[in-house]
PDB file of C-alpha atoms in Angstrom:
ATOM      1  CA  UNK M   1      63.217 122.111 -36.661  1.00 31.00           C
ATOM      2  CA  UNK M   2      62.763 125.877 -36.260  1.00 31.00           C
ATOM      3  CA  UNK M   3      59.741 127.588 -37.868  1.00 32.00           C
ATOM      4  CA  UNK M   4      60.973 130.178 -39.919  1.00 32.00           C
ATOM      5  CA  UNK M   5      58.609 132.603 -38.080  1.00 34.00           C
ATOM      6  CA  UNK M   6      60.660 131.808 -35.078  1.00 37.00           C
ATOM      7  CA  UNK M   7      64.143 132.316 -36.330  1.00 36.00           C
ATOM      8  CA  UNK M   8      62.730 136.133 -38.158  1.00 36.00           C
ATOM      9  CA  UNK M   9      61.697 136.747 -34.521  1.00 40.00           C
ATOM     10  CA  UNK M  10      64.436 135.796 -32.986  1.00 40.00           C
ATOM     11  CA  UNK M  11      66.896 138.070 -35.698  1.00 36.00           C
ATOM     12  CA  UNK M  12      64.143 140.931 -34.880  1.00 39.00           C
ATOM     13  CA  UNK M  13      64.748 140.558 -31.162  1.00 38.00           C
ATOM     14  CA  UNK M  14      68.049 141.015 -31.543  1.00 37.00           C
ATOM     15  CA  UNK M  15      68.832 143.661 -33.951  1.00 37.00           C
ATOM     16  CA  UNK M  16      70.432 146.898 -32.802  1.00 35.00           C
ATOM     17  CA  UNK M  17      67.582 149.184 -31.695  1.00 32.00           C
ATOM     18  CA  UNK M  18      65.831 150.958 -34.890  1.00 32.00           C
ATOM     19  CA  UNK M  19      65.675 154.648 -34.627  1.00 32.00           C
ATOM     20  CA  UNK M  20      63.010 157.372 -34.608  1.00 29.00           C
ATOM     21  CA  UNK M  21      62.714 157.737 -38.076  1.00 31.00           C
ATOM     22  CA  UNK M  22      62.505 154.397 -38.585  1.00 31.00           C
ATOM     23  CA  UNK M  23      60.109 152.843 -36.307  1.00 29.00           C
ATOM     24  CA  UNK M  24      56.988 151.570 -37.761  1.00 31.00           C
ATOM     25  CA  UNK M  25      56.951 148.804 -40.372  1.00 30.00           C
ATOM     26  CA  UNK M  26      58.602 147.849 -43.354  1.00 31.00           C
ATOM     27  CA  UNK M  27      57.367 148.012 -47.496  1.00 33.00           C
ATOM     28  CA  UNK M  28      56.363 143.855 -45.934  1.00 34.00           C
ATOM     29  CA  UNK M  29      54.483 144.749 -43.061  1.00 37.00           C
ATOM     30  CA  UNK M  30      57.420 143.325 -40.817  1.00 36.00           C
ATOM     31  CA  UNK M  31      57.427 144.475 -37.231  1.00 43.00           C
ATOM     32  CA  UNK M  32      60.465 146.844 -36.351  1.00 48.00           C
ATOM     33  CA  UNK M  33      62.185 146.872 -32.813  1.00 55.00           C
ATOM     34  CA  UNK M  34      60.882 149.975 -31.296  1.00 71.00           C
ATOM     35  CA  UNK M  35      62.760 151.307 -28.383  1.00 74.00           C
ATOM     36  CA  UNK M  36      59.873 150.266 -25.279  1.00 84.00           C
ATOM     37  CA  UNK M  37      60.765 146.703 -26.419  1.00 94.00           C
ATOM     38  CA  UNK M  38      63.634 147.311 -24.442  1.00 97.00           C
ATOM     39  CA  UNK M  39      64.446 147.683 -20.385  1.00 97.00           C
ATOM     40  CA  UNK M  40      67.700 148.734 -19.053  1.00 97.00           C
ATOM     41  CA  UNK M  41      69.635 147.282 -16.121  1.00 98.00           C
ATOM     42  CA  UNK M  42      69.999 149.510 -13.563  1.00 98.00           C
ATOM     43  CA  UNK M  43      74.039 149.406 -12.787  1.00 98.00           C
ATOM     44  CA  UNK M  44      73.732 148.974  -9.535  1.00 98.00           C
ATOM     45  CA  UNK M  45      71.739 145.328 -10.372  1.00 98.00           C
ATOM     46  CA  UNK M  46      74.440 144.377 -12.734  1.00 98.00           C
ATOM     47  CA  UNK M  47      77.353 142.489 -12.098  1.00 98.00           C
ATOM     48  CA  UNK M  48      80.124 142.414 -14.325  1.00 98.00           C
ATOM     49  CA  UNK M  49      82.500 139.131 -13.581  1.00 98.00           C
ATOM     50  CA  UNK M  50      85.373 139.050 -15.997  1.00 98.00           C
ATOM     51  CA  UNK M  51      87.117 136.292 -16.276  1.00 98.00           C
ATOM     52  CA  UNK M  52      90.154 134.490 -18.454  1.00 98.00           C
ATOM     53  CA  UNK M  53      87.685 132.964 -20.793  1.00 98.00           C
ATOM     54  CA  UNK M  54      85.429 136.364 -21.474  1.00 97.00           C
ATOM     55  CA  UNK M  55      82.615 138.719 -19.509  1.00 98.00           C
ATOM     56  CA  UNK M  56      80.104 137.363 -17.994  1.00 98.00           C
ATOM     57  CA  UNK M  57      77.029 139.819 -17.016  1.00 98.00           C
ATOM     58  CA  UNK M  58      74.756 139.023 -14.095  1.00 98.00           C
ATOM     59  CA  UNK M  59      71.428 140.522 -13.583  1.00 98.00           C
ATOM     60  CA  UNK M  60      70.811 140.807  -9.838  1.00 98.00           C
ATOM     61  CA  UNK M  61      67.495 140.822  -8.385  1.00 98.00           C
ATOM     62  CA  UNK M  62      67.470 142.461  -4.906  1.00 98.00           C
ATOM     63  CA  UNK M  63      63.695 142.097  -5.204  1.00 96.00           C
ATOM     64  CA  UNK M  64      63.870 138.504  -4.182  1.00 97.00           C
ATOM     65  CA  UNK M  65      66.969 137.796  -2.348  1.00 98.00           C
ATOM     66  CA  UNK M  66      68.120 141.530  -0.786  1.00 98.00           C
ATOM     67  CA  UNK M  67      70.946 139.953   1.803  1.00 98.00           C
ATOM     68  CA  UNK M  68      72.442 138.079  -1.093  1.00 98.00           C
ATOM     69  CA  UNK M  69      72.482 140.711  -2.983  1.00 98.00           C
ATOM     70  CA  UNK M  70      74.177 143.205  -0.684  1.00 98.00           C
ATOM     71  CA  UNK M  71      76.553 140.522  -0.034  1.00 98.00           C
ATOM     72  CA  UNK M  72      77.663 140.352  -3.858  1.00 98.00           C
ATOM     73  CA  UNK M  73      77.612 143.950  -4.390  1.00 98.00           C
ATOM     74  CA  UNK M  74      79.941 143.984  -0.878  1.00 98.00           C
ATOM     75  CA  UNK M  75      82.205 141.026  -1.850  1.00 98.00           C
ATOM     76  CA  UNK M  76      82.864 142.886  -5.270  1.00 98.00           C
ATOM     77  CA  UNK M  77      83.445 146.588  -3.432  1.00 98.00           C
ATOM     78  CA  UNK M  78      86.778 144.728  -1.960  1.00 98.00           C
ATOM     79  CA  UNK M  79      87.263 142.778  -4.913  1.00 98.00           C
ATOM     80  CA  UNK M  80      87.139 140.035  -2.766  1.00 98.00           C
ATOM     81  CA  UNK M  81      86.604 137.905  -5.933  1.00 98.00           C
ATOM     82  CA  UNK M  82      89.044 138.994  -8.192  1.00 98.00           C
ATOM     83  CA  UNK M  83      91.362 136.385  -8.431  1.00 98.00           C
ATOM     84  CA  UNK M  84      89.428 133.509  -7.539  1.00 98.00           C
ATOM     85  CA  UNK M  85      89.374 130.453  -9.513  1.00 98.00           C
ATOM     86  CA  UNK M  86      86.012 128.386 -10.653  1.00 98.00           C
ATOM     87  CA  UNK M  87      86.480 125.260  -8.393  1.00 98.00           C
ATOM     88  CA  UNK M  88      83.748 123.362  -9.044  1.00 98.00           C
ATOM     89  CA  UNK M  89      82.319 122.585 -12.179  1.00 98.00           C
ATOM     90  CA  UNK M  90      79.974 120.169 -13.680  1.00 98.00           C
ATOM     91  CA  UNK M  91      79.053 119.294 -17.285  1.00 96.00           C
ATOM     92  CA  UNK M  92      75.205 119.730 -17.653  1.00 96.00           C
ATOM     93  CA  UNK M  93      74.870 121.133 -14.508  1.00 98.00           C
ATOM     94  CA  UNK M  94      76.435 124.623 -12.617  1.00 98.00           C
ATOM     95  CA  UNK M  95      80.026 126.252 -12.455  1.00 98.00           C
ATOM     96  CA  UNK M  96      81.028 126.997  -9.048  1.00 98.00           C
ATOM     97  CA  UNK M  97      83.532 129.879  -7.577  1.00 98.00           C
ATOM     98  CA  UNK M  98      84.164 132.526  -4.710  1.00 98.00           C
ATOM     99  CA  UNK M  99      86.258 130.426  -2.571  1.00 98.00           C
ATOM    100  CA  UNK M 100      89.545 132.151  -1.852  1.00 98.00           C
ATOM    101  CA  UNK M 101      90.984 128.652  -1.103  1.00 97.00           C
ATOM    102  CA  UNK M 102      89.749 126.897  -4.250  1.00 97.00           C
ATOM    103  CA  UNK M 103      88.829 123.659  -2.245  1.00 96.00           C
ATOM    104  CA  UNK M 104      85.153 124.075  -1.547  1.00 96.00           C
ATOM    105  CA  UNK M 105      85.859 124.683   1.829  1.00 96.00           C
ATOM    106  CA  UNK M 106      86.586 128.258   2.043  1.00 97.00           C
ATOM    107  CA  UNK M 107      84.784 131.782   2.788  1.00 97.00           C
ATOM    108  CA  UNK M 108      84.755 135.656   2.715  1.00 98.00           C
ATOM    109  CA  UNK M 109      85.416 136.835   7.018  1.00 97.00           C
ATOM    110  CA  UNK M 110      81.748 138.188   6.916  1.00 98.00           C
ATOM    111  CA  UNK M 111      79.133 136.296   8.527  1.00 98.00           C
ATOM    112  CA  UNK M 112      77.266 133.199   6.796  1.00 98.00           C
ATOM    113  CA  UNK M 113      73.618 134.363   5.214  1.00 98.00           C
ATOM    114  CA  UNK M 114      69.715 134.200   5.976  1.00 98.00           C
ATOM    115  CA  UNK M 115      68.911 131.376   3.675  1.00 98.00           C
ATOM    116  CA  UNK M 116      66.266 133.101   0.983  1.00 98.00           C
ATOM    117  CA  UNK M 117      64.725 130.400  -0.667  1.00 98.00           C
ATOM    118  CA  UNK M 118      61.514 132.208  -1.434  1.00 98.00           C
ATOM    119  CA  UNK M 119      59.844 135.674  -1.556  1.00 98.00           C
ATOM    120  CA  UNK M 120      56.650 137.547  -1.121  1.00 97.00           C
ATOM    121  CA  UNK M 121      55.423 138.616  -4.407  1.00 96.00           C
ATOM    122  CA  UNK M 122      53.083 141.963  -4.259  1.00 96.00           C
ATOM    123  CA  UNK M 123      51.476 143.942  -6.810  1.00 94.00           C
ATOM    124  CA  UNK M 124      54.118 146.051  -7.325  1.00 93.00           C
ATOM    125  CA  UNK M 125      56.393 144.129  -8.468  1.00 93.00           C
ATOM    126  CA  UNK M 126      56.994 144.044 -12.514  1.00 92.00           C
ATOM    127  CA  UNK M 127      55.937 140.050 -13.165  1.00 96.00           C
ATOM    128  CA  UNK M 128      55.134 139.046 -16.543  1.00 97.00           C
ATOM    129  CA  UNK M 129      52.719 135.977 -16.760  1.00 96.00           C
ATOM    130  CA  UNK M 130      53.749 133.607 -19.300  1.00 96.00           C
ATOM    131  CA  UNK M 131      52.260 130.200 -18.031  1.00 95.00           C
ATOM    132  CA  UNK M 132      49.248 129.476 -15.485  1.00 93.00           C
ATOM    133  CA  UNK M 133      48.981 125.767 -14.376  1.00 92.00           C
ATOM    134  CA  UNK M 134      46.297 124.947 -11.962  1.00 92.00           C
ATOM    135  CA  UNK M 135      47.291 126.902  -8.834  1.00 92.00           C
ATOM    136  CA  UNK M 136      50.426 128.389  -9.860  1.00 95.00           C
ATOM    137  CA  UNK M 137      52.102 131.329 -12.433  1.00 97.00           C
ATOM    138  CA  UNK M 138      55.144 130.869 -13.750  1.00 97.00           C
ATOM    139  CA  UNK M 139      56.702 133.955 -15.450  1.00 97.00           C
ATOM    140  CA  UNK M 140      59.714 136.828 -15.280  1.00 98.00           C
ATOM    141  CA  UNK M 141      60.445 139.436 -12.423  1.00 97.00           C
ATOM    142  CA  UNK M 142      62.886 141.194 -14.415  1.00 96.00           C
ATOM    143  CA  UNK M 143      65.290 138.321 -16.354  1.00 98.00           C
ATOM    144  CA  UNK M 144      64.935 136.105 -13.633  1.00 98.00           C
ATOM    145  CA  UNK M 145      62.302 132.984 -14.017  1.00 98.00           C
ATOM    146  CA  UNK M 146      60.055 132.398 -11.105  1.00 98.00           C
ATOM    147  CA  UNK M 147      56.801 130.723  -9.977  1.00 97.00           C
ATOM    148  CA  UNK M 148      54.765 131.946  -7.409  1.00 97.00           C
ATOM    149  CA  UNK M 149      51.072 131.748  -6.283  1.00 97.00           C
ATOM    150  CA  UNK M 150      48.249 133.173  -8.395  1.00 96.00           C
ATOM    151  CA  UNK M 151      47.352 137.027  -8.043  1.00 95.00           C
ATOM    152  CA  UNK M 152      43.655 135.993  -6.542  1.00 95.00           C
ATOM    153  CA  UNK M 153      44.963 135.109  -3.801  1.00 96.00           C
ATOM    154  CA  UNK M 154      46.442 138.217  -2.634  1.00 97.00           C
ATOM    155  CA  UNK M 155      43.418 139.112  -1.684  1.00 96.00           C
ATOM    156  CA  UNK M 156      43.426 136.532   1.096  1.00 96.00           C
ATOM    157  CA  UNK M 157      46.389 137.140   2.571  1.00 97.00           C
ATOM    158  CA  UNK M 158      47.310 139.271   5.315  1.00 97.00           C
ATOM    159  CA  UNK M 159      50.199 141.649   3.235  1.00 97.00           C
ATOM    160  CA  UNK M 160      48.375 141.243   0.187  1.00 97.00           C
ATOM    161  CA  UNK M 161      51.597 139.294  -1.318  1.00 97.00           C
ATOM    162  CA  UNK M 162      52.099 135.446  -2.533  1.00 97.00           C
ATOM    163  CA  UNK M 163      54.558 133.253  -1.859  1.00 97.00           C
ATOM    164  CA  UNK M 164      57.381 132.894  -4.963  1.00 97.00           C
ATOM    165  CA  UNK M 165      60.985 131.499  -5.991  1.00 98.00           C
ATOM    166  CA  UNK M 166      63.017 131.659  -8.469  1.00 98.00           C
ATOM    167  CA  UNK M 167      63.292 128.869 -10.967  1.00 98.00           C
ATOM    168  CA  UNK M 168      66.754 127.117 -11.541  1.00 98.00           C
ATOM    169  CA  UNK M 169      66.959 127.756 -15.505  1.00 98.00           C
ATOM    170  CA  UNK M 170      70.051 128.189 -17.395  1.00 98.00           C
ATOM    171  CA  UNK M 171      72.304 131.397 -16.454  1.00 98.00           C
ATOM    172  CA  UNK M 172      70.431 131.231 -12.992  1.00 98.00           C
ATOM    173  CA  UNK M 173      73.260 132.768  -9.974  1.00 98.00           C
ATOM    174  CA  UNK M 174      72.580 130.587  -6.900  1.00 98.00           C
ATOM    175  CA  UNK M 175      74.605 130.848  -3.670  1.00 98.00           C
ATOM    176  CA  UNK M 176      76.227 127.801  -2.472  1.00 98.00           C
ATOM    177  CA  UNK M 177      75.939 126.755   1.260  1.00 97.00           C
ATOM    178  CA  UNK M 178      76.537 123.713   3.351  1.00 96.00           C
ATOM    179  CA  UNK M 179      73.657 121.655   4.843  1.00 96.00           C
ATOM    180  CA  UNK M 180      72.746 123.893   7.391  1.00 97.00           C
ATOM    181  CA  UNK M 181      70.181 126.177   5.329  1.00 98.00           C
ATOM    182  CA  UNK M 182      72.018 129.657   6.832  1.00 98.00           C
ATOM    183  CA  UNK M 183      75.018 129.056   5.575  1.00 98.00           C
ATOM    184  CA  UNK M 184      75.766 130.870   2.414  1.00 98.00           C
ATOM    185  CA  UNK M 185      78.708 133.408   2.323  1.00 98.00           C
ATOM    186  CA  UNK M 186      80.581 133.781  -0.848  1.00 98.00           C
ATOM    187  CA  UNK M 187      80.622 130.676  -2.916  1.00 98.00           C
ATOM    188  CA  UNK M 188      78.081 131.141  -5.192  1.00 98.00           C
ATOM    189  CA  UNK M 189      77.326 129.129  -8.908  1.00 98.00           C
ATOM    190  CA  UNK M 190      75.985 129.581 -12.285  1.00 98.00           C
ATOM    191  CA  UNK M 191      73.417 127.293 -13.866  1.00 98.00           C
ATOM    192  CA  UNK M 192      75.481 125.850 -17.259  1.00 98.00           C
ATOM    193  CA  UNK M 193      71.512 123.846 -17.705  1.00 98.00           C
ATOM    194  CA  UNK M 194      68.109 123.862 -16.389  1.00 97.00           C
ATOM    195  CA  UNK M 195      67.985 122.335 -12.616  1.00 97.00           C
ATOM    196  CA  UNK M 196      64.593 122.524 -11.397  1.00 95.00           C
ATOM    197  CA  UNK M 197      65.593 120.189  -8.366  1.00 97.00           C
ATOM    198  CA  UNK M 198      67.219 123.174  -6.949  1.00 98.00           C
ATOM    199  CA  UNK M 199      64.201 125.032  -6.713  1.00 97.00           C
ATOM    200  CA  UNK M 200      63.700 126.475  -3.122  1.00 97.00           C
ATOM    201  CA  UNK M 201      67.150 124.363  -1.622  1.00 98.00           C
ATOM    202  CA  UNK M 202      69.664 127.514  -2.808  1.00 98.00           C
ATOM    203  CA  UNK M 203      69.137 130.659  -2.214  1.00 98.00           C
ATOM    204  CA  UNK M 204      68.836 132.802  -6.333  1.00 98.00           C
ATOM    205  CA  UNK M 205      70.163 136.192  -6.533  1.00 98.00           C
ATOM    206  CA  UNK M 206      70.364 136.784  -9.969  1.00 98.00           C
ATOM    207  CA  UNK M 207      70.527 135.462 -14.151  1.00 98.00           C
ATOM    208  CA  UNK M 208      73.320 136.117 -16.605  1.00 98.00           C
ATOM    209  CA  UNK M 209      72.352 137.926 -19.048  1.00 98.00           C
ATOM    210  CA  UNK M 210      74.766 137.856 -21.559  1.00 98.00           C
ATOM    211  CA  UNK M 211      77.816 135.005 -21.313  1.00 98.00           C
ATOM    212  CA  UNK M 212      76.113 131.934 -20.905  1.00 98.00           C
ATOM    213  CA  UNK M 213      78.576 130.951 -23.833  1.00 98.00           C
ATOM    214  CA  UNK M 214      81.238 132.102 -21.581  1.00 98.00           C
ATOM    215  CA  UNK M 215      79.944 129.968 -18.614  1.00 98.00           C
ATOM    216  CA  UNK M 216      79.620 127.022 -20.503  1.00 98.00           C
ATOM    217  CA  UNK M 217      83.410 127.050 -21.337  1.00 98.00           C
ATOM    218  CA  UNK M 218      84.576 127.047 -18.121  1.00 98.00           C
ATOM    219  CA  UNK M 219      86.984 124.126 -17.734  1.00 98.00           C
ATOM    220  CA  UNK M 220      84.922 121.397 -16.341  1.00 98.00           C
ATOM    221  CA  UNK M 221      86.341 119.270 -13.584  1.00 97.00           C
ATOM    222  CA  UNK M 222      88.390 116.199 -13.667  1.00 94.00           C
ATOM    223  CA  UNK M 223      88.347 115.221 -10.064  1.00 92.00           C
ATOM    224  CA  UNK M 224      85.886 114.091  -7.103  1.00 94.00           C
ATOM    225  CA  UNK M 225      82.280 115.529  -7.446  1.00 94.00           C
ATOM    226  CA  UNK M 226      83.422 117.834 -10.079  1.00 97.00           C
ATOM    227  CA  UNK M 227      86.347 119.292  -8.411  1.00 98.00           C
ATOM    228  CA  UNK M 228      89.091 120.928 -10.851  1.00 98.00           C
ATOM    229  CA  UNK M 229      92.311 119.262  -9.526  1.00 96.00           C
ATOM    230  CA  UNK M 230      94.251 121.098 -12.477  1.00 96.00           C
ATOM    231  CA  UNK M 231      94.591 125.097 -14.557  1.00 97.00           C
ATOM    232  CA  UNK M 232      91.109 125.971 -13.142  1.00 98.00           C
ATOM    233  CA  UNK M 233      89.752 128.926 -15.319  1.00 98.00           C
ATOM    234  CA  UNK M 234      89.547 132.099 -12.913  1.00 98.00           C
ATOM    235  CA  UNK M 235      87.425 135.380 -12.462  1.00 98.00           C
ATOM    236  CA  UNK M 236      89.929 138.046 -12.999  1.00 98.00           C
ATOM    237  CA  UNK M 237      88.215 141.155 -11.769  1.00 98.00           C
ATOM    238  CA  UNK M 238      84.338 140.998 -10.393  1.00 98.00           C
ATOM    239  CA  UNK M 239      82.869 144.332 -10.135  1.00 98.00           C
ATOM    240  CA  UNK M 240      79.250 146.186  -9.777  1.00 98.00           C
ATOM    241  CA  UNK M 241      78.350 148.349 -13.152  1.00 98.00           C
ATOM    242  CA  UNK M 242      77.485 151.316 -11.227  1.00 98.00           C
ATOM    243  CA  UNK M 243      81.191 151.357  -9.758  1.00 98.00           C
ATOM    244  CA  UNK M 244      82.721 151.406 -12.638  1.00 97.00           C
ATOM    245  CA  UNK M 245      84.145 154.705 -14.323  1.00 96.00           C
ATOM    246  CA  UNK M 246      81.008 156.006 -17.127  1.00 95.00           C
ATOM    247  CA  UNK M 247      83.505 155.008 -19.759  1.00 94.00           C
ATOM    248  CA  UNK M 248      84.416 151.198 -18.466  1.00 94.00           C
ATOM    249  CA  UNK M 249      80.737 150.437 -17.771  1.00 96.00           C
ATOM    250  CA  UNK M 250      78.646 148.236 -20.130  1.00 97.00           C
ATOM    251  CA  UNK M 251      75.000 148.967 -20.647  1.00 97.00           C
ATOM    252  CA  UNK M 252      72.648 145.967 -20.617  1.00 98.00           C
ATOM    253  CA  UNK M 253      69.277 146.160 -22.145  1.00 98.00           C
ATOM    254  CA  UNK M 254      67.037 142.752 -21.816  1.00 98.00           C
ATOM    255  CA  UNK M 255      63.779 142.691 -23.707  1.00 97.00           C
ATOM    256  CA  UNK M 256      61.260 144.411 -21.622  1.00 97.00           C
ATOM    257  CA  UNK M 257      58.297 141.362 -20.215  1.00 96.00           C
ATOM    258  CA  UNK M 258      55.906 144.472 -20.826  1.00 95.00           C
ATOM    259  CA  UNK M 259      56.236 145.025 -24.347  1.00 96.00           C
ATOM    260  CA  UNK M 260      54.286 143.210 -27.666  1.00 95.00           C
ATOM    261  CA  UNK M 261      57.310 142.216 -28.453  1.00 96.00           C
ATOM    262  CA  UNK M 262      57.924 139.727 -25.377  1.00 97.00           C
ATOM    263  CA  UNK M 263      54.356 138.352 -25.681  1.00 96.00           C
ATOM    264  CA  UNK M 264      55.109 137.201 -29.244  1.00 96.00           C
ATOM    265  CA  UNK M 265      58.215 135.702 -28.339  1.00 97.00           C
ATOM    266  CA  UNK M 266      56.565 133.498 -25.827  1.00 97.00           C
ATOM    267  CA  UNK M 267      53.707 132.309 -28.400  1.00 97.00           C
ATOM    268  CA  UNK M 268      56.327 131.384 -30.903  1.00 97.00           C
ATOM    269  CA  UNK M 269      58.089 129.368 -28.706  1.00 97.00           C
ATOM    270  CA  UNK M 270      55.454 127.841 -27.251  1.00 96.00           C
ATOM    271  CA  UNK M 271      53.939 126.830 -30.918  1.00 96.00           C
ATOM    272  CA  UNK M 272      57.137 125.260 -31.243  1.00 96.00           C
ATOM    273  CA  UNK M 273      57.690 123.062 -28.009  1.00 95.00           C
ATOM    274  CA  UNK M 274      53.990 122.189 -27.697  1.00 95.00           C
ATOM    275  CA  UNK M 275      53.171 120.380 -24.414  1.00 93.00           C
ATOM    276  CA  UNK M 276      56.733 120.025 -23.580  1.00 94.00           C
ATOM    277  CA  UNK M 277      57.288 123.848 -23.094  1.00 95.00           C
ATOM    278  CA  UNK M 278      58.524 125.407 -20.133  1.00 95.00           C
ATOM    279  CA  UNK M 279      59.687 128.621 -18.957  1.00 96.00           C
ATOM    280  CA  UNK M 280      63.194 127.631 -19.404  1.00 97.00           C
ATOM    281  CA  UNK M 281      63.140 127.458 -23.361  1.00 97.00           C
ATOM    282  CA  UNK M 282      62.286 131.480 -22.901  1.00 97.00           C
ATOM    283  CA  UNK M 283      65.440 133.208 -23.856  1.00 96.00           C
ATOM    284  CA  UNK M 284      65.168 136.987 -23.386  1.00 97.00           C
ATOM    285  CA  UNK M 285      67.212 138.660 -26.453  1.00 97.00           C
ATOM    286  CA  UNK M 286      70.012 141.401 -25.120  1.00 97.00           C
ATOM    287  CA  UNK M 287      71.725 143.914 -26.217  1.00 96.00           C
ATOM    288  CA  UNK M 288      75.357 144.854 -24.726  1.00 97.00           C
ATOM    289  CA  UNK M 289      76.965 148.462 -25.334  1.00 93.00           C
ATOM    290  CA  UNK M 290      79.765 150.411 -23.980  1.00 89.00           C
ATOM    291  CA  UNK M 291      83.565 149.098 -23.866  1.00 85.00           C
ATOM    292  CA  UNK M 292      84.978 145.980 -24.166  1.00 84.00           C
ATOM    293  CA  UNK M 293      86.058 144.387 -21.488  1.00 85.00           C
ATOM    294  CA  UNK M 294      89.544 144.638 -20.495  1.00 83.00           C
ATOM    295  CA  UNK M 295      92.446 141.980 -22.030  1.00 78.00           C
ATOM    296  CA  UNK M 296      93.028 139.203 -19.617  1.00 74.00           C
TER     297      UNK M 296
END
């Protein structure tokens, strides 16, 4: 059961933005959304993949995987993906697309992919702490779960970075790729559940951050391994934000992992799941603005 605390901070999280005049606290002493609870996506980092069931918004994080990255910022520049149906889908597990043939066996004509399992985590880079096991920190770069070595140990190593990955948690974008690690190229899938066994196998590039409804309604498959063998759902147009006319493009705002505001979500949710918590059960309210998207 939900602790009412919980629930009021999860209806805070994700009101509309209060204004100027009205930032502060209520006649209750009830804490009002203030604007620095809030980060933008940059448009270039967000991808918008509509599709016959609804939008689905992906956060990309070129911090940790910058050639997979490109590659889906390229692949939607030629609309490459518009079109393509969601081949591959399993219940409790991912929803797979960006094979032109629909078989699994298909590819864009560029070249296959530097595998980027993991990442060097400096300094500068904005991660937000939210669990510290014996040897490890899990946390957020951005929207995007990851667990990486401790910050003491920067100081032993020779670029002053630790080693990190992203975390297979729900809404997690992974590239597919046979069984030669270097083989990504266009098939890529979204995490319908937590997956940890994924960790540092596929190469993360991103976390929806608003759809995950959307992604869990894709028609799940009837065939072989999860195969759709009939009326696959489809992306119908796959596009970058920051290519998108100033009046088509929709603004994304995630809570910011900096603010007060973050920090309290984690401690109620962690009162809550006790010893089984984990950084999965962190949902990250968002806010969505600008047009809809377009009629299928």
């Amino acid at each position: 059961m939900i602790r009412p605390t919980v629930l009021a901070l999860a209806l805070l999280a994700c009101a509309p933005i209060a204004s100027a005049q009205d930032m502060g606290t209520t006649a209750t002493d009830a804490p009002v959304a203030v604007a620095t609870d809030w980060r933008t996506v940059p448009a270039e980092n967000l991808l918008v993949i509509d599709t016959n069931r609804g939008r689905i918004l992906v956060e990309m994080t070129p911090e940790i995987a910058p050639l997979h990255v490109e590659r889906m910022r390229l692949l939607a520049r030629r609309a490459f993906f518009d079109g393509i149906v969601f081949h591959r889908v399993i219940d409790g597990f991912m929803a797979q697309t960006g094979d032109p043939l629909g078989t699994g066996e298909g590819q864009s004509p560029y070249p296959d992919l530097k595998a980027e399992f993991t990442f060097r985590r400096g300094p500068d880079m904005p991660f937000a702490l939210v669990a510290a096991p014996a040897g490890a920190a899990l946390g957020f770069l951005n929207s995007l779960p990851v667990q990486t070595q401790p910050n003491a140990l920067m100081a032993t190593t020779a670029d002053g970075k630790v080693h990190g990955w992203g975390t297979y948690c729900p809404g997690v974008a992974g590239m597919a790729r046979d069984e030669a690690n270097d083989s990504a190229n266009s098939q890529f899938f979204l995490m319908r559940q937590p997956y940890p066994a994924l960790d540092k196998r596929y190469s993360i590039w991103g976390r929806v951050v608003s759809g995950l409804d959307i992604v869990r309604a894709i028609k799940v498959g009837d065939g072989d391994n999860g195969m759709v063998t009939t009326d696959p759902d489809r992306m119908t147009r796959v596009r970058v934000a920051s290519d998108l006319p100033v009046d088509q493009r929709p603004v994304v705002q995630v809570m910011a992992t900096s603010s007060p505001a973050f920090l309290t979500l984690v401690e109620s949710v962690r009162m809550v799941r006790g010893a089984d918590f984990s950084i999965c059960d962190v949902d990250l309210p968002v806010q969505v603005s600008g047009p809809a998207a377009p009629a299928v």
